[in-house]
PDB file of C-alpha atoms in Angstrom:
ATOM      1  CA  MET A  27    -181.905 -45.786 123.719  1.00 82.00           C
ATOM      2  CA  SER A  28    -181.458 -47.426 120.308  1.00 86.00           C
ATOM      3  CA  TYR A  29    -180.682 -45.816 116.975  1.00 88.00           C
ATOM      4  CA  SER A  30    -180.920 -46.426 113.399  1.00 90.00           C
ATOM      5  CA  THR A  31    -178.175 -45.920 110.989  1.00 90.00           C
ATOM      6  CA  GLY A  32    -179.631 -42.460 109.848  1.00 91.00           C
ATOM      7  CA  GLN A  33    -180.351 -41.499 113.420  1.00 91.00           C
ATOM      8  CA  ILE A  34    -176.831 -42.130 114.688  1.00 91.00           C
ATOM      9  CA  ALA A  35    -175.343 -40.499 111.695  1.00 92.00           C
ATOM     10  CA  GLU A  36    -177.424 -37.329 112.312  1.00 92.00           C
ATOM     11  CA  LEU A  37    -176.471 -37.179 116.032  1.00 91.00           C
ATOM     12  CA  CYS A  38    -172.621 -37.313 115.140  1.00 90.00           C
ATOM     13  CA  GLY A  39    -172.965 -34.964 112.059  1.00 91.00           C
ATOM     14  CA  VAL A  40    -171.738 -37.580 109.478  1.00 90.00           C
ATOM     15  CA  THR A  41    -173.307 -39.094 106.565  1.00 91.00           C
ATOM     16  CA  VAL A  42    -175.005 -42.545 106.536  1.00 91.00           C
ATOM     17  CA  ARG A  43    -172.338 -43.752 104.150  1.00 92.00           C
ATOM     18  CA  THR A  44    -169.718 -42.710 106.898  1.00 91.00           C
ATOM     19  CA  VAL A  45    -171.588 -44.872 109.358  1.00 91.00           C
ATOM     20  CA  GLN A  46    -171.726 -47.761 106.998  1.00 90.00           C
ATOM     21  CA  PHE A  47    -167.973 -47.278 106.110  1.00 91.00           C
ATOM     22  CA  TYR A  48    -166.875 -47.525 109.871  1.00 89.00           C
ATOM     23  CA  ASP A  49    -169.399 -50.456 110.367  1.00 88.00           C
ATOM     24  CA  GLY A  50    -167.858 -52.366 107.454  1.00 88.00           C
ATOM     25  CA  LYS A  51    -164.306 -51.709 108.946  1.00 86.00           C
ATOM     26  CA  GLY A  52    -165.397 -53.243 112.161  1.00 86.00           C
ATOM     27  CA  LEU A  53    -165.077 -50.080 114.195  1.00 85.00           C
ATOM     28  CA  LEU A  54    -168.687 -49.569 114.807  1.00 87.00           C
ATOM     29  CA  LYS A  55    -170.661 -52.652 115.733  1.00 86.00           C
ATOM     30  CA  PRO A  56    -174.447 -52.641 115.710  1.00 87.00           C
ATOM     31  CA  ASP A  57    -176.199 -53.875 119.002  1.00 87.00           C
ATOM     32  CA  SER A  58    -178.768 -55.737 116.977  1.00 88.00           C
ATOM     33  CA  ILE A  59    -180.083 -56.396 113.387  1.00 86.00           C
ATOM     34  CA  SER A  60    -183.820 -56.227 112.987  1.00 82.00           C
ATOM     35  CA  GLU A  61    -185.883 -58.862 111.225  1.00 79.00           C
ATOM     36  CA  GLY A  62    -185.854 -56.434 108.214  1.00 81.00           C
ATOM     37  CA  GLY A  63    -182.045 -56.243 108.109  1.00 84.00           C
ATOM     38  CA  ARG A  64    -181.897 -52.861 109.761  1.00 87.00           C
ATOM     39  CA  ARG A  65    -178.852 -52.321 112.019  1.00 89.00           C
ATOM     40  CA  ILE A  66    -179.761 -50.941 115.417  1.00 90.00           C
ATOM     41  CA  TYR A  67    -177.094 -49.048 117.574  1.00 91.00           C
ATOM     42  CA  GLY A  68    -177.009 -48.407 121.247  1.00 90.00           C
ATOM     43  CA  GLU A  69    -175.523 -45.760 123.552  1.00 90.00           C
ATOM     44  CA  GLN A  70    -172.206 -47.353 123.615  1.00 88.00           C
ATOM     45  CA  SER A  71    -172.004 -47.301 119.700  1.00 89.00           C
ATOM     46  CA  LEU A  72    -172.960 -43.758 119.672  1.00 90.00           C
ATOM     47  CA  LYS A  73    -170.204 -42.974 122.021  1.00 88.00           C
ATOM     48  CA  THR A  74    -167.853 -45.007 119.932  1.00 88.00           C
ATOM     49  CA  LEU A  75    -168.869 -43.119 116.810  1.00 91.00           C
ATOM     50  CA  GLN A  76    -168.388 -39.673 118.690  1.00 89.00           C
ATOM     51  CA  LEU A  77    -164.813 -40.910 119.720  1.00 87.00           C
ATOM     52  CA  ILE A  78    -164.138 -41.920 115.848  1.00 89.00           C
ATOM     53  CA  CYS A  79    -165.257 -38.434 114.829  1.00 89.00           C
ATOM     54  CA  LEU A  80    -163.052 -36.738 117.475  1.00 87.00           C
ATOM     55  CA  TYR A  81    -159.943 -38.662 116.535  1.00 85.00           C
ATOM     56  CA  LYS A  82    -160.561 -37.861 112.793  1.00 86.00           C
ATOM     57  CA  GLN A  83    -160.910 -34.141 113.621  1.00 84.00           C
ATOM     58  CA  LEU A  84    -157.655 -34.479 115.465  1.00 83.00           C
ATOM     59  CA  GLY A  85    -155.954 -35.882 112.136  1.00 82.00           C
ATOM     60  CA  LEU A  86    -155.517 -39.539 113.347  1.00 82.00           C
ATOM     61  CA  SER A  87    -155.460 -41.989 110.504  1.00 83.00           C
ATOM     62  CA  LEU A  88    -157.902 -44.859 110.439  1.00 85.00           C
ATOM     63  CA  ALA A  89    -155.199 -47.400 111.376  1.00 84.00           C
ATOM     64  CA  GLN A  90    -154.394 -45.367 114.452  1.00 82.00           C
ATOM     65  CA  ILE A  91    -158.213 -45.087 115.446  1.00 84.00           C
ATOM     66  CA  THR A  92    -158.449 -48.866 114.966  1.00 84.00           C
ATOM     67  CA  GLU A  93    -155.467 -49.500 117.253  1.00 81.00           C
ATOM     68  CA  VAL A  94    -156.700 -47.023 120.024  1.00 80.00           C
ATOM     69  CA  LEU A  95    -160.246 -48.540 119.884  1.00 81.00           C
ATOM     70  CA  SER A  96    -159.226 -52.249 119.745  1.00 77.00           C
ATOM     71  CA  ASP A  97    -157.183 -52.409 122.981  1.00 68.00           C
ATOM     72  CA  GLY A  98    -159.514 -51.489 125.835  1.00 64.00           C
ATOM     73  CA  GLU A  99    -157.024 -51.990 128.539  1.00 63.00           C
ATOM     74  CA  ASN A 100    -154.160 -50.104 127.150  1.00 69.00           C
ATOM     75  CA  SER A 101    -156.353 -47.570 125.079  1.00 70.00           C
ATOM     76  CA  LYS A 102    -155.167 -44.506 127.188  1.00 74.00           C
ATOM     77  CA  LYS A 103    -151.662 -45.359 126.807  1.00 76.00           C
ATOM     78  CA  ILE A 104    -152.080 -45.784 123.064  1.00 74.00           C
ATOM     79  CA  LEU A 105    -154.109 -42.806 122.657  1.00 78.00           C
ATOM     80  CA  LEU A 106    -151.515 -40.622 124.443  1.00 81.00           C
ATOM     81  CA  SER A 107    -148.791 -42.010 122.397  1.00 79.00           C
ATOM     82  CA  VAL A 108    -150.784 -41.407 119.185  1.00 77.00           C
ATOM     83  CA  LEU A 109    -151.631 -37.888 120.163  1.00 82.00           C
ATOM     84  CA  ASN A 110    -148.005 -37.167 121.059  1.00 84.00           C
ATOM     85  CA  GLU A 111    -146.915 -38.283 117.569  1.00 82.00           C
ATOM     86  CA  ARG A 112    -149.731 -36.247 115.923  1.00 81.00           C
ATOM     87  CA  GLU A 113    -148.708 -33.196 117.878  1.00 87.00           C
ATOM     88  CA  LYS A 114    -145.060 -33.607 116.667  1.00 84.00           C
ATOM     89  CA  THR A 115    -146.362 -34.007 113.087  1.00 83.00           C
ATOM     90  CA  LEU A 116    -148.430 -30.813 113.394  1.00 86.00           C
ATOM     91  CA  ASP A 117    -145.435 -28.846 114.797  1.00 87.00           C
ATOM     92  CA  GLY A 118    -143.457 -29.830 111.847  1.00 84.00           C
ATOM     93  CA  GLU A 119    -146.254 -28.891 109.582  1.00 83.00           C
ATOM     94  CA  ILE A 120    -146.878 -25.438 111.156  1.00 89.00           C
ATOM     95  CA  LYS A 121    -143.067 -24.805 111.031  1.00 83.00           C
ATOM     96  CA  GLN A 122    -143.039 -25.599 107.259  1.00 77.00           C
ATOM     97  CA  LYS A 123    -146.160 -23.378 106.727  1.00 82.00           C
ATOM     98  CA  LEU A 124    -144.565 -20.461 108.620  1.00 81.00           C
ATOM     99  CA  VAL A 125    -141.496 -20.696 106.526  1.00 75.00           C
ATOM    100  CA  GLN A 126    -143.610 -20.857 103.329  1.00 74.00           C
ATOM    101  CA  ARG A 127    -145.623 -17.837 104.611  1.00 79.00           C
ATOM    102  CA  ASP A 128    -142.432 -15.841 105.308  1.00 77.00           C
ATOM    103  CA  GLY A 129    -141.191 -16.689 101.789  1.00 73.00           C
ATOM    104  CA  VAL A 130    -144.474 -15.424 100.351  1.00 76.00           C
ATOM    105  CA  ARG A 131    -144.200 -12.187 102.260  1.00 77.00           C
ATOM    106  CA  LEU A 132    -140.598 -11.625 101.229  1.00 72.00           C
ATOM    107  CA  ILE A 133    -141.139 -12.219  97.569  1.00 72.00           C
ATOM    108  CA  ARG A 134    -144.131  -9.897  97.841  1.00 75.00           C
ATOM    109  CA  GLU A 135    -141.907  -7.345  99.484  1.00 72.00           C
ATOM    110  CA  GLN A 136    -139.276  -7.689  96.783  1.00 67.00           C
ATOM    111  CA  ILE A 137    -142.009  -7.376  94.005  1.00 69.00           C
ATOM    112  CA  ALA A 138    -143.356  -4.239  95.761  1.00 72.00           C
ATOM    113  CA  GLU A 139    -139.882  -2.856  95.969  1.00 65.00           C
ATOM    114  CA  GLY A 140    -139.379  -3.213  92.232  1.00 63.00           C
ATOM    115  CA  ALA A 141    -136.855  -6.121  92.491  1.00 59.00           C
ATOM    116  CA  ALA A 142    -136.955  -8.727  89.663  1.00 57.00           C
ATOM    117  CA  LEU A 143    -136.907 -12.478  90.602  1.00 56.00           C
ATOM    118  CA  SER A 144    -134.978 -14.885  88.631  1.00 52.00           C
ATOM    119  CA  ARG A 145    -136.350 -18.135  87.241  1.00 51.00           C
ATOM    120  CA  ASN A 146    -134.668 -19.989  90.269  1.00 50.00           C
ATOM    121  CA  SER A 147    -137.375 -18.729  92.701  1.00 51.00           C
ATOM    122  CA  PHE A 148    -136.338 -21.213  95.409  1.00 51.00           C
ATOM    123  CA  LEU A 149    -132.837 -19.951  95.678  1.00 50.00           C
ATOM    124  CA  ASP A 150    -134.374 -16.311  95.519  1.00 57.00           C
ATOM    125  CA  VAL A 151    -136.472 -17.127  98.534  1.00 61.00           C
ATOM    126  CA  GLN A 152    -133.382 -18.620 100.390  1.00 63.00           C
ATOM    127  CA  THR A 153    -131.352 -15.679  99.702  1.00 64.00           C
ATOM    128  CA  ILE A 154    -133.959 -13.279 100.565  1.00 64.00           C
ATOM    129  CA  MET A 155    -134.633 -14.900 103.729  1.00 66.00           C
ATOM    130  CA  ARG A 156    -131.009 -15.136 104.772  1.00 70.00           C
ATOM    131  CA  GLY A 157    -130.668 -11.611 103.829  1.00 71.00           C
ATOM    132  CA  LYS A 158    -133.788 -10.609 105.973  1.00 71.00           C
ATOM    133  CA  LYS A 159    -132.384 -12.403 109.044  1.00 76.00           C
ATOM    134  CA  LYS A 160    -129.086 -10.841 108.669  1.00 78.00           C
ATOM    135  CA  GLN A 161    -130.820  -7.357 108.367  1.00 77.00           C
ATOM    136  CA  ARG A 162    -132.893  -8.146 111.652  1.00 80.00           C
ATOM    137  CA  ALA A 163    -129.903  -9.126 113.391  1.00 84.00           C
ATOM    138  CA  THR A 164    -128.066  -6.065 112.545  1.00 86.00           C
ATOM    139  CA  TYR A 165    -130.894  -3.952 113.689  1.00 85.00           C
ATOM    140  CA  ALA A 166    -130.805  -5.787 117.107  1.00 88.00           C
ATOM    141  CA  ILE A 167    -127.180  -5.572 117.492  1.00 88.00           C
ATOM    142  CA  MET A 168    -127.343  -1.596 116.750  1.00 87.00           C
ATOM    143  CA  VAL A 169    -130.148  -1.245 119.355  1.00 88.00           C
ATOM    144  CA  VAL A 170    -128.124  -3.228 122.090  1.00 91.00           C
ATOM    145  CA  ALA A 171    -125.106  -1.248 121.195  1.00 90.00           C
ATOM    146  CA  GLY A 172    -127.019   2.025 121.556  1.00 89.00           C
ATOM    147  CA  ILE A 173    -128.364   0.999 124.870  1.00 92.00           C
ATOM    148  CA  VAL A 174    -124.931  -0.032 126.124  1.00 92.00           C
ATOM    149  CA  VAL A 175    -123.351   3.104 124.858  1.00 91.00           C
ATOM    150  CA  ASP A 176    -126.101   5.284 126.527  1.00 92.00           C
ATOM    151  CA  ALA A 177    -125.631   3.432 129.836  1.00 93.00           C
ATOM    152  CA  VAL A 178    -121.822   3.832 129.966  1.00 91.00           C
ATOM    153  CA  ILE A 179    -122.031   7.338 129.136  1.00 92.00           C
ATOM    154  CA  ALA A 180    -124.688   8.069 131.753  1.00 92.00           C
ATOM    155  CA  VAL A 181    -122.906   6.137 134.362  1.00 92.00           C
ATOM    156  CA  THR A 182    -119.271   7.298 134.033  1.00 92.00           C
ATOM    157  CA  ALA A 183    -120.435  11.013 133.459  1.00 91.00           C
ATOM    158  CA  THR A 184    -122.457  10.868 136.714  1.00 92.00           C
ATOM    159  CA  LEU A 185    -119.510   9.288 138.726  1.00 91.00           C
ATOM    160  CA  TRP A 186    -117.276  12.162 137.394  1.00 91.00           C
ATOM    161  CA  GLY A 187    -119.849  14.872 138.024  1.00 90.00           C
ATOM    162  CA  VAL A 188    -121.078  13.759 141.419  1.00 90.00           C
ATOM    163  CA  LYS A 189    -118.039  11.817 142.921  1.00 87.00           C
ATOM    164  CA  GLY A 190    -115.270  13.342 140.933  1.00 90.00           C
ATOM    165  CA  TRP A 191    -114.262   9.973 139.534  1.00 90.00           C
ATOM    166  CA  TRP A 192    -112.783  10.778 136.140  1.00 90.00           C
ATOM    167  CA  LEU A 193    -111.031   7.431 135.432  1.00 92.00           C
ATOM    168  CA  PRO A 194    -114.155   5.360 134.664  1.00 89.00           C
ATOM    169  CA  PHE A 195    -115.237   8.239 132.045  1.00 91.00           C
ATOM    170  CA  ALA A 196    -111.706   8.152 130.633  1.00 92.00           C
ATOM    171  CA  ILE A 197    -111.713   4.155 130.428  1.00 92.00           C
ATOM    172  CA  GLY A 198    -115.300   4.040 129.250  1.00 90.00           C
ATOM    173  CA  MET A 199    -115.096   6.624 126.382  1.00 92.00           C
ATOM    174  CA  PRO A 200    -112.496   4.625 124.177  1.00 92.00           C
ATOM    175  CA  CYS A 201    -114.729   1.493 124.572  1.00 91.00           C
ATOM    176  CA  VAL A 202    -117.839   3.389 123.771  1.00 91.00           C
ATOM    177  CA  LEU A 203    -116.052   4.796 120.403  1.00 93.00           C
ATOM    178  CA  ALA A 204    -114.939   1.223 119.566  1.00 93.00           C
ATOM    179  CA  LEU A 205    -118.456  -0.040 120.069  1.00 92.00           C
ATOM    180  CA  ILE A 206    -119.845   2.734 117.943  1.00 91.00           C
ATOM    181  CA  ALA A 207    -117.294   2.079 115.370  1.00 92.00           C
ATOM    182  CA  GLY A 208    -118.024  -1.648 115.408  1.00 92.00           C
ATOM    183  CA  ALA A 209    -121.795  -1.146 115.095  1.00 90.00           C
ATOM    184  CA  VAL A 210    -121.447   1.251 112.031  1.00 90.00           C
ATOM    185  CA  ALA A 211    -118.980  -1.052 110.346  1.00 91.00           C
ATOM    186  CA  LEU A 212    -121.493  -4.001 110.863  1.00 89.00           C
ATOM    187  CA  ALA A 213    -124.263  -1.973 109.467  1.00 88.00           C
ATOM    188  CA  TYR A 214    -122.362  -0.850 106.553  1.00 90.00           C
ATOM    189  CA  ARG A 215    -121.314  -4.393 105.708  1.00 88.00           C
ATOM    190  CA  ASN A 216    -124.805  -5.951 106.079  1.00 86.00           C
ATOM    191  CA  LEU A 217    -127.131  -3.174 104.626  1.00 88.00           C
ATOM    192  CA  ALA A 218    -127.914  -2.088 101.166  1.00 87.00           C
ATOM    193  CA  TYR A 219    -130.588   0.267  99.615  1.00 88.00           C
ATOM    194  CA  ILE A 220    -133.314  -0.064  97.021  1.00 84.00           C
ATOM    195  CA  CYS A 221    -133.821   2.893  94.805  1.00 85.00           C
ATOM    196  CA  THR A 222    -137.237   4.400  95.047  1.00 81.00           C
ATOM    197  CA  ASP A 223    -137.105   5.489  91.404  1.00 82.00           C
ATOM    198  CA  CYS A 224    -135.469   2.459  89.439  1.00 83.00           C
ATOM    199  CA  GLY A 225    -135.918  -0.219  92.062  1.00 78.00           C
ATOM    200  CA  LYS A 226    -132.305  -1.540  91.782  1.00 83.00           C
ATOM    201  CA  LYS A 227    -130.261  -2.273  94.970  1.00 84.00           C
ATOM    202  CA  PHE A 228    -127.143  -0.585  95.510  1.00 90.00           C
ATOM    203  CA  ARG A 229    -124.431   0.106  98.383  1.00 89.00           C
ATOM    204  CA  PRO A 230    -123.158   3.493  98.922  1.00 91.00           C
ATOM    205  CA  SER A 231    -119.714   4.641  99.845  1.00 91.00           C
ATOM    206  CA  PHE A 232    -118.757   4.379 103.392  1.00 91.00           C
ATOM    207  CA  PHE A 233    -118.465   8.135 103.715  1.00 90.00           C
ATOM    208  CA  ARG A 234    -121.959   8.627 102.051  1.00 90.00           C
ATOM    209  CA  PHE A 235    -123.473   5.941 104.325  1.00 90.00           C
ATOM    210  CA  LEU A 236    -121.826   7.672 107.331  1.00 88.00           C
ATOM    211  CA  PHE A 237    -122.989  11.204 106.779  1.00 89.00           C
ATOM    212  CA  SER A 238    -126.084  10.992 104.684  1.00 90.00           C
ATOM    213  CA  PRO A 239    -129.424  12.011 106.465  1.00 89.00           C
ATOM    214  CA  HIS A 240    -131.480   8.962 107.274  1.00 86.00           C
ATOM    215  CA  THR A 241    -134.734   7.721 109.019  1.00 85.00           C
ATOM    216  CA  PRO A 242    -135.057   4.265 110.787  1.00 77.00           C
ATOM    217  CA  LYS A 243    -135.877   2.534 107.384  1.00 80.00           C
ATOM    218  CA  THR A 244    -134.356   5.002 104.752  1.00 86.00           C
ATOM    219  CA  ARG A 245    -131.363   6.932 104.064  1.00 89.00           C
ATOM    220  CA  LYS A 246    -130.983   9.855 101.547  1.00 91.00           C
ATOM    221  CA  LEU A 247    -128.260   8.827  98.818  1.00 92.00           C
ATOM    222  CA  THR A 248    -127.788   9.056  95.274  1.00 92.00           C
ATOM    223  CA  CYS A 249    -128.517   5.960  93.325  1.00 91.00           C
ATOM    224  CA  PRO A 250    -125.568   4.897  91.116  1.00 90.00           C
ATOM    225  CA  HIS A 251    -127.891   3.242  88.555  1.00 90.00           C
ATOM    226  CA  CYS A 252    -130.284   6.154  87.702  1.00 90.00           C
ATOM    227  CA  GLY A 253    -128.722   9.115  89.570  1.00 89.00           C
ATOM    228  CA  ALA A 254    -131.821   9.732  91.732  1.00 88.00           C
ATOM    229  CA  ASN A 255    -131.035  11.592  94.970  1.00 90.00           C
ATOM    230  CA  ASN A 256    -133.649  10.569  97.370  1.00 88.00           C
ATOM    231  CA  PHE A 257    -134.460   8.705 100.556  1.00 89.00           C
ATOM    232  CA  HIS A 258    -134.085   5.102  99.448  1.00 86.00           C
ATOM    233  CA  THR A 259    -135.393   2.033 101.218  1.00 84.00           C
ATOM    234  CA  GLU A 260    -132.857   0.250 103.533  1.00 85.00           C
ATOM    235  CA  SER A 261    -132.614  -3.460 102.750  1.00 81.00           C
ATOM    236  CA  PHE A 262    -129.887  -6.294 103.165  1.00 79.00           C
ATOM    237  CA  SER A 263    -126.651  -6.680 101.232  1.00 78.00           C
ATOM    238  CA  GLU A 264    -126.310  -9.788  99.055  1.00 66.00           C
TER     239      GLU A 264
END
């Protein structure tokens, strides 16, 4: 079949000007030109334009598309190389966007919690993100420590009760206490609290931290800034 410029443009979902542009760049060649000067395209031209549109959707540049289409024998190798390069570029862009998204979320959380950001917002985001990572790492360590403590107590207590082996329990308990102490010390060092009343961040005394009632995300403390005694939101220390 043969197609006019308008027909081939419609079949590929592009404008006539786009077809004329690719034609002018030598990427899309007409099969013939009518006596009236109309450019006539065939099936191969249609397939070529479809490939060009596909490559553009994948984000390939005009120079890359030209390179792929110009070398028939090595086109597959060139295309694979170009696509690999494009994939790496997209991976980098995705990572950058994810970092930006996390930054937006963190700033939004800080604003919702009542924390004021300085003019140097870039450093604010970097500080907050590092703090959030530290907070998540602290939670993960505490969970792992809890699992280990429960396992040691269960195993050694069972051995003592069933087998009468008291030595594993005697050895295990000091290790359990040391692990608990280490996890608590880590949590105290890495965590802080945001007052639900005035929005300011503070760190309680170790005694208050250790013995105050708490939930997974809050702890009942007295804010040193406004004196509010309430369950305050757990955050990260600076």
